mmCIF file of C-alpha atoms and ligand atoms in Angstrom:
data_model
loop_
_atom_site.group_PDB
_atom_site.id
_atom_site.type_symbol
_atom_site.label_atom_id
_atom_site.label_comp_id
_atom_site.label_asym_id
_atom_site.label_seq_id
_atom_site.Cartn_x
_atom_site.Cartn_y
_atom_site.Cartn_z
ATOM 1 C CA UNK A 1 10.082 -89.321 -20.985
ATOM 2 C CA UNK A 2 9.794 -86.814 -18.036
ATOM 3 C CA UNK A 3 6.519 -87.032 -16.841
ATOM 4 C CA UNK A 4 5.412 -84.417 -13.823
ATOM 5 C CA UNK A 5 3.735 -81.233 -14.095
ATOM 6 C CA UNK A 6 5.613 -77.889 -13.886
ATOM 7 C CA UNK A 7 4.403 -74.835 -11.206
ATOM 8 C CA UNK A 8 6.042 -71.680 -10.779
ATOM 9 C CA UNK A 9 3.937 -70.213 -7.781
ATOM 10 C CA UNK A 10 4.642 -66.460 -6.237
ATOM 11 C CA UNK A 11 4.013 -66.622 -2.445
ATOM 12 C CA UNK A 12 5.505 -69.628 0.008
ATOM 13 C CA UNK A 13 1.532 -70.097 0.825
ATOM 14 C CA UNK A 14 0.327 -71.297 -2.719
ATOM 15 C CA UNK A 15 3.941 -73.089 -3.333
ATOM 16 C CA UNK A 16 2.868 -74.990 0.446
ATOM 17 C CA UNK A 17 -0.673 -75.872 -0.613
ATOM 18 C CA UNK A 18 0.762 -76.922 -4.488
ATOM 19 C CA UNK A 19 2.605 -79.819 -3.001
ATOM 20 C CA UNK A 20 -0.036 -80.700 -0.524
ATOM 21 C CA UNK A 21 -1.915 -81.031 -3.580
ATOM 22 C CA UNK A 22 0.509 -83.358 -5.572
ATOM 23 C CA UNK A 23 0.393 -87.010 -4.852
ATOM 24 C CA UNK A 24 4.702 -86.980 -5.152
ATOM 25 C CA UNK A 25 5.582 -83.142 -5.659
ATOM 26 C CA UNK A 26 9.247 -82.002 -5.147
ATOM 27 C CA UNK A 27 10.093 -77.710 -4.377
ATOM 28 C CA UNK A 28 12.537 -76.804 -7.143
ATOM 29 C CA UNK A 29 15.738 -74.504 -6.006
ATOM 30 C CA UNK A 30 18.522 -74.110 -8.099
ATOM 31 C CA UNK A 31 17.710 -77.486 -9.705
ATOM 32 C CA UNK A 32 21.659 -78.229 -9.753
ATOM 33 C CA UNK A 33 20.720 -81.622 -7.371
ATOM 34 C CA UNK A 34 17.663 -82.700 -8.456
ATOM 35 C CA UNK A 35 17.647 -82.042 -12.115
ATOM 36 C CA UNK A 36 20.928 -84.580 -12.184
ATOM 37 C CA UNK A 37 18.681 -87.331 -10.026
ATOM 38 C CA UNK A 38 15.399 -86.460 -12.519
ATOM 39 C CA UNK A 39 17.859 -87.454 -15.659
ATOM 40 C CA UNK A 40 19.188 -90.521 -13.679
ATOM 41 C CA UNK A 41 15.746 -91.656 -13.438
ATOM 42 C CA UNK A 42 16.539 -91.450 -9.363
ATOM 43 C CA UNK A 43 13.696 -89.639 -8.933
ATOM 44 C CA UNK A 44 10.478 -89.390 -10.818
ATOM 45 C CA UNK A 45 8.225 -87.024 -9.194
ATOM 46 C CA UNK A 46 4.641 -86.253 -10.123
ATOM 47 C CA UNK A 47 5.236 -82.299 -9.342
ATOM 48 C CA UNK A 48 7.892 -79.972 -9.302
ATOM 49 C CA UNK A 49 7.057 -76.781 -7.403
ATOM 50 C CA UNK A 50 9.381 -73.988 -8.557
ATOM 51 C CA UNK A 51 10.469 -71.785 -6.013
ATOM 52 C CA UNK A 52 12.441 -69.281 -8.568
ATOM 53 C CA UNK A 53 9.350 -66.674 -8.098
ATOM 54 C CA UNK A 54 9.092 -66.421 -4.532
ATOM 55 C CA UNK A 55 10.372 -62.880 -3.978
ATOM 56 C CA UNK A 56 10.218 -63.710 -0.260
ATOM 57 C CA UNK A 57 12.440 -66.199 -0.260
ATOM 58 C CA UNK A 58 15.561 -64.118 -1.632
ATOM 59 C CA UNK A 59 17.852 -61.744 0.033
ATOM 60 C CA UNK A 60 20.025 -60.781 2.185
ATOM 61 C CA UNK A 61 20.038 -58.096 5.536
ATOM 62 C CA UNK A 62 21.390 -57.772 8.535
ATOM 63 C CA UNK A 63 18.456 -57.437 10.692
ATOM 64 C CA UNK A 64 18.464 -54.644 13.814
ATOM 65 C CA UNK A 65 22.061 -54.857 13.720
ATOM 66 C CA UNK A 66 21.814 -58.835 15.352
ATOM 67 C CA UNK A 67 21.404 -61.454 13.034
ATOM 68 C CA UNK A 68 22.437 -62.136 9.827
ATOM 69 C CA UNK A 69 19.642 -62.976 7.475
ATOM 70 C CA UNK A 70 19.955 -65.058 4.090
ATOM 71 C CA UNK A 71 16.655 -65.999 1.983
ATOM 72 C CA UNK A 72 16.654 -69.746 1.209
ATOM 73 C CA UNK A 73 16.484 -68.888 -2.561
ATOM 74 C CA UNK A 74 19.804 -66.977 -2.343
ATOM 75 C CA UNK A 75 22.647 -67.968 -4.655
ATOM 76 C CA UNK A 76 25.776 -69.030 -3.301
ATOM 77 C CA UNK A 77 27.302 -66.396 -5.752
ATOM 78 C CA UNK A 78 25.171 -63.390 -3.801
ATOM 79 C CA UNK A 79 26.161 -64.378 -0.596
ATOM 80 C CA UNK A 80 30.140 -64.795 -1.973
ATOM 81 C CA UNK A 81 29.640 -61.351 -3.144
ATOM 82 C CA UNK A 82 27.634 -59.461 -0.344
ATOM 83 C CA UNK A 83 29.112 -56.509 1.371
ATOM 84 C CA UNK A 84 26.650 -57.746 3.937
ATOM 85 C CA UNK A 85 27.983 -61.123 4.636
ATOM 86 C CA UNK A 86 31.834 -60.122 4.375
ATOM 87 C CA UNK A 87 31.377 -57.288 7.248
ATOM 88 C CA UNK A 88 29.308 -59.929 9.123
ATOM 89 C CA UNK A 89 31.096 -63.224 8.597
ATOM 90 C CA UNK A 90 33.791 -63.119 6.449
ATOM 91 C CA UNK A 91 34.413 -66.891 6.320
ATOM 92 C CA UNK A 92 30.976 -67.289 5.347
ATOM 93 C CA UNK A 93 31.914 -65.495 2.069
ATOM 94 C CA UNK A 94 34.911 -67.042 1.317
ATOM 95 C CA UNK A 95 33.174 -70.307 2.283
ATOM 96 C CA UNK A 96 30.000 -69.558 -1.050
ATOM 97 C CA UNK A 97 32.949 -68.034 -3.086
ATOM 98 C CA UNK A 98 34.519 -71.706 -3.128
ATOM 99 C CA UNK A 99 31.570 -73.785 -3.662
ATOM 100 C CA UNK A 100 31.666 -75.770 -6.951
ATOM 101 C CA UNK A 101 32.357 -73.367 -10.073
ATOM 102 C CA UNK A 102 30.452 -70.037 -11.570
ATOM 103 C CA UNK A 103 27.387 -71.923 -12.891
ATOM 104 C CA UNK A 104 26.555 -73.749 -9.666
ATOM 105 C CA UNK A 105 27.362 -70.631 -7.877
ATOM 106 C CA UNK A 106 25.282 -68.776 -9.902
ATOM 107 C CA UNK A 107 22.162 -71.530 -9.821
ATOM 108 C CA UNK A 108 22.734 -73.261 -6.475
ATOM 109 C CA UNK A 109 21.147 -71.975 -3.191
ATOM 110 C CA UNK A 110 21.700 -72.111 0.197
ATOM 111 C CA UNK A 111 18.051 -73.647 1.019
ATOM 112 C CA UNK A 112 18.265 -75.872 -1.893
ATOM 113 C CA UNK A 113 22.158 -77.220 -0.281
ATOM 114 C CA UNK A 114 21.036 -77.386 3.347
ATOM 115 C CA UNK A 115 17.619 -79.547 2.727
ATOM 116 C CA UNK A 116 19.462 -81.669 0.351
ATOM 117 C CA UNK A 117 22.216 -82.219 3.212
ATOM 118 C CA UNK A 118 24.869 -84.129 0.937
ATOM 119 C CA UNK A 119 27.761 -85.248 2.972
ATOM 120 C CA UNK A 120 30.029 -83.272 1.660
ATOM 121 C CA UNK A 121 28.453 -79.906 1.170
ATOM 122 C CA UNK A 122 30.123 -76.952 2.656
ATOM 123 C CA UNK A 123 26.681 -75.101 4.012
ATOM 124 C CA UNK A 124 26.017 -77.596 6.810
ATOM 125 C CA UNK A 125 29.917 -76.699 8.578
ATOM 126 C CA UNK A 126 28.543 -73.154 8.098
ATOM 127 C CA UNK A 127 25.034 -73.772 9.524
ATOM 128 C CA UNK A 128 26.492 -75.876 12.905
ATOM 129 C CA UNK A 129 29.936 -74.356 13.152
ATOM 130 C CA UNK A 130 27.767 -70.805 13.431
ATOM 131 C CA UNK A 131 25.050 -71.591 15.461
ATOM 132 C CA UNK A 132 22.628 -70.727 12.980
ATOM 133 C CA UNK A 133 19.157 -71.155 12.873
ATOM 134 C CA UNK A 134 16.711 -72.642 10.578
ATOM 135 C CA UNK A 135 13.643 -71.224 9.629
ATOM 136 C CA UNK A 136 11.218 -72.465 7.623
ATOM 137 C CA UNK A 137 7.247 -72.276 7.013
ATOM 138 C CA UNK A 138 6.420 -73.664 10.188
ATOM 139 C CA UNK A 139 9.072 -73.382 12.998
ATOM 140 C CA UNK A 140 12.467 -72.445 13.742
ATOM 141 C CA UNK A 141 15.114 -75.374 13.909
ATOM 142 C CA UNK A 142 18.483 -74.999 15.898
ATOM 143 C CA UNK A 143 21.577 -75.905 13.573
ATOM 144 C CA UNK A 144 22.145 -78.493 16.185
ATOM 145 C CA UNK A 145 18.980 -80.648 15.800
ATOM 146 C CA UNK A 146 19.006 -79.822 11.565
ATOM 147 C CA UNK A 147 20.891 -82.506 10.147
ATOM 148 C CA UNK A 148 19.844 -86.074 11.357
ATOM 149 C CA UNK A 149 21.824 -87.995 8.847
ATOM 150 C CA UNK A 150 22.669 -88.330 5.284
ATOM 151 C CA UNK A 151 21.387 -86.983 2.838
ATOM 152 C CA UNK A 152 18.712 -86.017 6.125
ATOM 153 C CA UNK A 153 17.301 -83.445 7.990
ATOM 154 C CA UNK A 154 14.876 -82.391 10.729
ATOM 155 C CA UNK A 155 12.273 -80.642 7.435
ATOM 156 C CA UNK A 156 9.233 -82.648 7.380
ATOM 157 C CA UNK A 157 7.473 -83.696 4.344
ATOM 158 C CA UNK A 158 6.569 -80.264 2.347
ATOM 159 C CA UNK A 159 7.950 -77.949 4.634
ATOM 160 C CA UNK A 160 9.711 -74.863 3.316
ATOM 161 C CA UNK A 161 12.663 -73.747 4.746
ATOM 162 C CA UNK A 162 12.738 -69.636 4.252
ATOM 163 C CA UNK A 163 15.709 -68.289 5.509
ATOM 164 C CA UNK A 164 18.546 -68.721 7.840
ATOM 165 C CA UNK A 165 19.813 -66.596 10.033
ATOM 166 C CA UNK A 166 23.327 -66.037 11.586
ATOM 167 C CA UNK A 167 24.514 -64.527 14.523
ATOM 168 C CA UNK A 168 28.067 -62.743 14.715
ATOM 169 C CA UNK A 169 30.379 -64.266 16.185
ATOM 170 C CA UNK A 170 33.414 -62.228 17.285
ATOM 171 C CA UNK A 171 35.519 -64.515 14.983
ATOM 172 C CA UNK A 172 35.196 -67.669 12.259
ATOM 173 C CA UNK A 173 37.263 -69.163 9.783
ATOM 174 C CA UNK A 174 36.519 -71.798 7.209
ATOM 175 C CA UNK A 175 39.523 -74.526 5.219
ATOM 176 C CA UNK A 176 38.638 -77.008 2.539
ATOM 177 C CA UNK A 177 40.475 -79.931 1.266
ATOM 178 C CA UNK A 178 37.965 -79.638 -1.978
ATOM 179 C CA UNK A 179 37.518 -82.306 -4.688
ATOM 180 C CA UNK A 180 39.802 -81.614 -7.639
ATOM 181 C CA UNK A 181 37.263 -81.926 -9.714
ATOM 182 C CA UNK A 182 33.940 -80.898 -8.238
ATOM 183 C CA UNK A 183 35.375 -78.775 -4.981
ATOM 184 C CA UNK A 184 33.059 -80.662 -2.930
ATOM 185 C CA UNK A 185 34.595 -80.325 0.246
ATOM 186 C CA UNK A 186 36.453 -84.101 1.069
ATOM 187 C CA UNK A 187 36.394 -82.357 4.501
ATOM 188 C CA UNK A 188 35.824 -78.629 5.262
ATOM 189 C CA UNK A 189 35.906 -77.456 9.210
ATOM 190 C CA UNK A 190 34.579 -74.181 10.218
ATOM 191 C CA UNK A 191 35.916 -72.859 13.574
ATOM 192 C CA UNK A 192 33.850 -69.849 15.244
ATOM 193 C CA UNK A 193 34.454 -68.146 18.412
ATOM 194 C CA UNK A 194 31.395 -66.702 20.342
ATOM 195 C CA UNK A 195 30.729 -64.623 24.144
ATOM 196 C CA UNK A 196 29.134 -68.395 24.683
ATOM 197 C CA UNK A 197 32.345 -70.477 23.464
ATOM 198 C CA UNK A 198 33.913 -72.053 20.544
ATOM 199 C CA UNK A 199 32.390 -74.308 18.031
ATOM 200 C CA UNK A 200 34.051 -76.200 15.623
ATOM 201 C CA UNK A 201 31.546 -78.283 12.942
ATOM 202 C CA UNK A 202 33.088 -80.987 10.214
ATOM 203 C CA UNK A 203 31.537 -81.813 6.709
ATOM 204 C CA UNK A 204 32.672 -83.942 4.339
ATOM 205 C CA UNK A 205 34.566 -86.382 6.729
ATOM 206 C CA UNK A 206 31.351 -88.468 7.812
ATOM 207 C CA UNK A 207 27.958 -88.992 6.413
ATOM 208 C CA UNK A 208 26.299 -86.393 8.050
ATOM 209 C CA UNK A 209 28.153 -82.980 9.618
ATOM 210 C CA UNK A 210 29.181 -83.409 13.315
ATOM 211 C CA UNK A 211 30.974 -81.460 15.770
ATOM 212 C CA UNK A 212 34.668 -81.633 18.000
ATOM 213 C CA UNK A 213 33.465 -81.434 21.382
ATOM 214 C CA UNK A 214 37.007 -82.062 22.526
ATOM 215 C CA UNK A 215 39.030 -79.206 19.866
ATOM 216 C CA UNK A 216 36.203 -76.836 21.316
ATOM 217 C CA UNK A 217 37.353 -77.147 24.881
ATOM 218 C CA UNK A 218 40.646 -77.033 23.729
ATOM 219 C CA UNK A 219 40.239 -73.079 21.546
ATOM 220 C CA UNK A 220 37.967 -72.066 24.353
ATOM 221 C CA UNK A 221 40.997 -72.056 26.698
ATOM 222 C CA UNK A 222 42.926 -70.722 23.885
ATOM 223 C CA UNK A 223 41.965 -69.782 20.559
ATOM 224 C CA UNK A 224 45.436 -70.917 18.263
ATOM 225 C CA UNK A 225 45.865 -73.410 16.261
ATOM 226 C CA UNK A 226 48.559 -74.781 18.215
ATOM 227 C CA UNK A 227 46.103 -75.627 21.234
ATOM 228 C CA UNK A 228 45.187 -78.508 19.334
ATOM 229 C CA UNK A 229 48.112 -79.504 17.744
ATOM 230 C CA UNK A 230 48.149 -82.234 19.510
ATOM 231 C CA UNK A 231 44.135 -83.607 18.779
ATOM 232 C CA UNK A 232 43.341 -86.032 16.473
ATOM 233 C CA UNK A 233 40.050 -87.829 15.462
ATOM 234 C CA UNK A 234 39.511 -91.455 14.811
ATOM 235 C CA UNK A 235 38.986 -92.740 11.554
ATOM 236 C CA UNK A 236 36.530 -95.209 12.335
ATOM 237 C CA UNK A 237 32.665 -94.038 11.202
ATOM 238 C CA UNK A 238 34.249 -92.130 8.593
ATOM 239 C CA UNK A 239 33.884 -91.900 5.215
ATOM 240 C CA UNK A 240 35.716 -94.119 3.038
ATOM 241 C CA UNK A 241 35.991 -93.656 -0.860
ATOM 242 C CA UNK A 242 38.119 -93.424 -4.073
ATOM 243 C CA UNK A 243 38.233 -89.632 -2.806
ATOM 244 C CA UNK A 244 40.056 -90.266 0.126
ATOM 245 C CA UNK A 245 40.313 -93.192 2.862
ATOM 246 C CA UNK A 246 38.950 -92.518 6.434
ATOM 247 C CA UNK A 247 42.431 -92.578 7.703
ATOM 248 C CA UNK A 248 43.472 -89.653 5.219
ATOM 249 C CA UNK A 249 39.804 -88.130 6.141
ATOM 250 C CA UNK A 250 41.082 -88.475 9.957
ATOM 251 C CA UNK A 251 44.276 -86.679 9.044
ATOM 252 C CA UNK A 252 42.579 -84.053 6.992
ATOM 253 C CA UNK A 253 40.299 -82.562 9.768
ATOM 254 C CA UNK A 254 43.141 -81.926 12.526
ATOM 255 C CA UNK A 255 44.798 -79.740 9.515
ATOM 256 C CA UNK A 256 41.807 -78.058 8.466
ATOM 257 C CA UNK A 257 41.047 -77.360 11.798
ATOM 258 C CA UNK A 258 44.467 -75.613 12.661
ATOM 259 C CA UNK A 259 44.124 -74.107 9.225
ATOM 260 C CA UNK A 260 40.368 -72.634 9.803
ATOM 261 C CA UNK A 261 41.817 -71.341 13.396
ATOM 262 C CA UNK A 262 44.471 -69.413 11.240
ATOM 263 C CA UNK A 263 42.741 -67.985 8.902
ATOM 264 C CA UNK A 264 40.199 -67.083 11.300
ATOM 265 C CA UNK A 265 38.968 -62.967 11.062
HETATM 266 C C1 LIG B 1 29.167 -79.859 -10.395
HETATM 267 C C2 LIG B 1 28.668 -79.476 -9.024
HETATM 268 C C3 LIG B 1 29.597 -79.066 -8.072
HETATM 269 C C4 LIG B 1 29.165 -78.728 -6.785
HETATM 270 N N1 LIG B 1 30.093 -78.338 -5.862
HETATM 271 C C5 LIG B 1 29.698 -78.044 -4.609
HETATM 272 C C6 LIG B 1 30.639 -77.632 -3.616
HETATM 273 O O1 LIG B 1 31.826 -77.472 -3.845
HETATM 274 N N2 LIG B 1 30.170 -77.395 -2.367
HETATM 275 C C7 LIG B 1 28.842 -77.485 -2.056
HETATM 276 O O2 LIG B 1 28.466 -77.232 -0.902
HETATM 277 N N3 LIG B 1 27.927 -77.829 -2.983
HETATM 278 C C8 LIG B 1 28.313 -78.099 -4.234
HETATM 279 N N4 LIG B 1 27.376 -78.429 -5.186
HETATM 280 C C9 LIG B 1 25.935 -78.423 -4.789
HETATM 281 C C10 LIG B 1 25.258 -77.090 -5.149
HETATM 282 O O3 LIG B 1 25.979 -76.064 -4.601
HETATM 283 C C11 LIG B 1 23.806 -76.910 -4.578
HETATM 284 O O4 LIG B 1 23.872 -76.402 -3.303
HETATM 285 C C12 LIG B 1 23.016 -78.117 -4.470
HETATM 286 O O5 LIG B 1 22.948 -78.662 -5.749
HETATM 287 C C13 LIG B 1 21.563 -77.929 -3.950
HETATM 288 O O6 LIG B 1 21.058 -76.636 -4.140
HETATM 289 P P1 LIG B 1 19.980 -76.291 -5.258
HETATM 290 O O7 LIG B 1 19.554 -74.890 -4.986
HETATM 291 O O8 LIG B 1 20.529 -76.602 -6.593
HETATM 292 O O9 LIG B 1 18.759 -77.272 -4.875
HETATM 293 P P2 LIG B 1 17.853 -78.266 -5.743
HETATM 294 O O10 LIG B 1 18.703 -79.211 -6.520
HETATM 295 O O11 LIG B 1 16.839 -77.504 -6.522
HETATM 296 O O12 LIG B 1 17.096 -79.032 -4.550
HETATM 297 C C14 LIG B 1 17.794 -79.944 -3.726
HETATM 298 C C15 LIG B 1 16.795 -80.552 -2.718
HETATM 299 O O13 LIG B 1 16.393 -79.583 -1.754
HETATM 300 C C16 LIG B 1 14.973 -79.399 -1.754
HETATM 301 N N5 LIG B 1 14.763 -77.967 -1.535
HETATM 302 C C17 LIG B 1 15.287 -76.965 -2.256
HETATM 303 N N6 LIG B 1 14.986 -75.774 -1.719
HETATM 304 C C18 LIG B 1 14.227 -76.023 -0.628
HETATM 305 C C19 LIG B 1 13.621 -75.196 0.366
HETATM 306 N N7 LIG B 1 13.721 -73.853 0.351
HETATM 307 N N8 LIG B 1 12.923 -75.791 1.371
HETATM 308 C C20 LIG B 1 12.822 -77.152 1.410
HETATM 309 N N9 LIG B 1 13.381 -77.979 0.499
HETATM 310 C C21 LIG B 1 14.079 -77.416 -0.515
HETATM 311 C C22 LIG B 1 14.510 -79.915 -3.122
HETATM 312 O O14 LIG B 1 13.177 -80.379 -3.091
HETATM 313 C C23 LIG B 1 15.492 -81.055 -3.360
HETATM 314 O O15 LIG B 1 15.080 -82.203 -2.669
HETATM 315 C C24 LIG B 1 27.770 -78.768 -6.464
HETATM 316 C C25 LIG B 1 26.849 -79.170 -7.448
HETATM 317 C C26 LIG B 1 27.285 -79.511 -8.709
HETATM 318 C C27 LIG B 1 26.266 -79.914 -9.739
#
């Protein structure tokens, strides 16, 4: 038997003082992570907050012509299909047009995929490779200092994170060696080049995203992907599973890399 009680608030303020209230509430997104862990029996929480009627929490706009703003409760399916985010970042689109398949497009968000920081979620490439920013009920977290680890991040307990927002950069590209099966990315690498340099952010490979310090320096002095032709990562610290082994995960993110540098707009 499921045994918690159900809340649908309408403002982030009465969702933020529901879970106070709960002696083990969880905020509801799309539901496509943690209804899977409530039917495990992974998780058994006393309280599930529904986020679903928090008008402020959806949307999209491109704020005084400088940021890039996406409401935590946004579908990845909205973002794929924003006029918005394709003039903006185009490899941001592509990158919620090939997450999973319609139904977790059309259920999964991007607040619900960045808090739940899987491993090998595409989001978290997106959220470092673009220097985004993270905002939530109570502060404003740099994509560098969001995801501590797996399955981790920087949110304390029953904070809400809001929106993000993303600057332009003058050009990005995203490639993903997906899963067969679930097109979780086995690794994904977004590339971005900025007026303050190039970043270049891996997900999937490790347990937690991570950047290329050394393929950065490498683009900044020329953006192709034949500048690092020649780079390689090692595969130890990488993941290793009946996906892929760390060696093939090594392999993988020099190719994405050149191939997210190509495909780069
Ligand atoms: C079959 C399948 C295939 C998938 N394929 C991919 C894929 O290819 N690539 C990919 O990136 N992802 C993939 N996903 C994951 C999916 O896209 C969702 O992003 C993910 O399930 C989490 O988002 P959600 O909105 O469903 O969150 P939920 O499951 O509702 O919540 C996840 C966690 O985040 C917390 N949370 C949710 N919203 C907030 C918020 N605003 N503030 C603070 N905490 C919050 C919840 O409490 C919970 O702990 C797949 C999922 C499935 C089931």
């Amino acid at each position: 038997m499921y045994a918690f009680e159900y809340h649908r608030p309408s403002t982030v303020a009465e969702a933020v003082s529901l879970l106070q209230g709960a002696s083990d509430g969880r905020f509801l997104a799309g539901g496509h992570t943690l209804i899977p862990t409530l039917k495990q029996r992974l998780a058994s929480p006393s309280d599930l907050v529904d986020l679903g009627g928090i008008e402020e929490l959806k949307g999209i706009l491109i704020d005084r012509g400088s940021q890039l703003r996406i409401g935590a409760m946004t579908p990845h399916a909205e973002v794929a299909a924003s006029d918005d985010v394709r003039g903006w970042i185009p490899a941001l689109a592509d990158l919620a047009e090939h997450i999973g398949d319609a139904q977790v497009r059309n259920r999964g968000t991007i607040g619900g995929s960045i808090a739940n920081n899987d491993p090998a979620a595409d989001y978290p490439a997106a959220i470092v490779g673009l220097n985004a920013t993270v905002h939530t009920n109570q502060r404003t977290i740099a994509a560098d200092d969001f995801f501590t680890g797996m399955f981790d991040t920087a949110l304390n307990e029953g904070e809400i994170i809001t929106e993000v927002r993303f600057p332009k950069p003058d050009k990005a590209g995203y490639a993903k060696f997906p899963n067969p099966a679930s097109r979780y990315a086995i690794v994904g690498v977004m590339v971005a080049q900025t007026g303050d340099g190039v970043r270049v952010a891996v997900t999937g490979a490790a347990p937690c995203v991570f950047r290329l310090p050394e393929f950065e320096s490498a683009l900044a002095r020329s953006f192709s992907a034949d500048a690092i032709k020649g780079l390689s990562v090692k595969p130890s610290g990488l993941n290793s599973d009946i996906h892929a082994s760390a060696e093939y995960r090594a392999h993988l993110v020099g190719v994405m890399a050149r191939r997210a540098v190509a495909a780069a707009r």
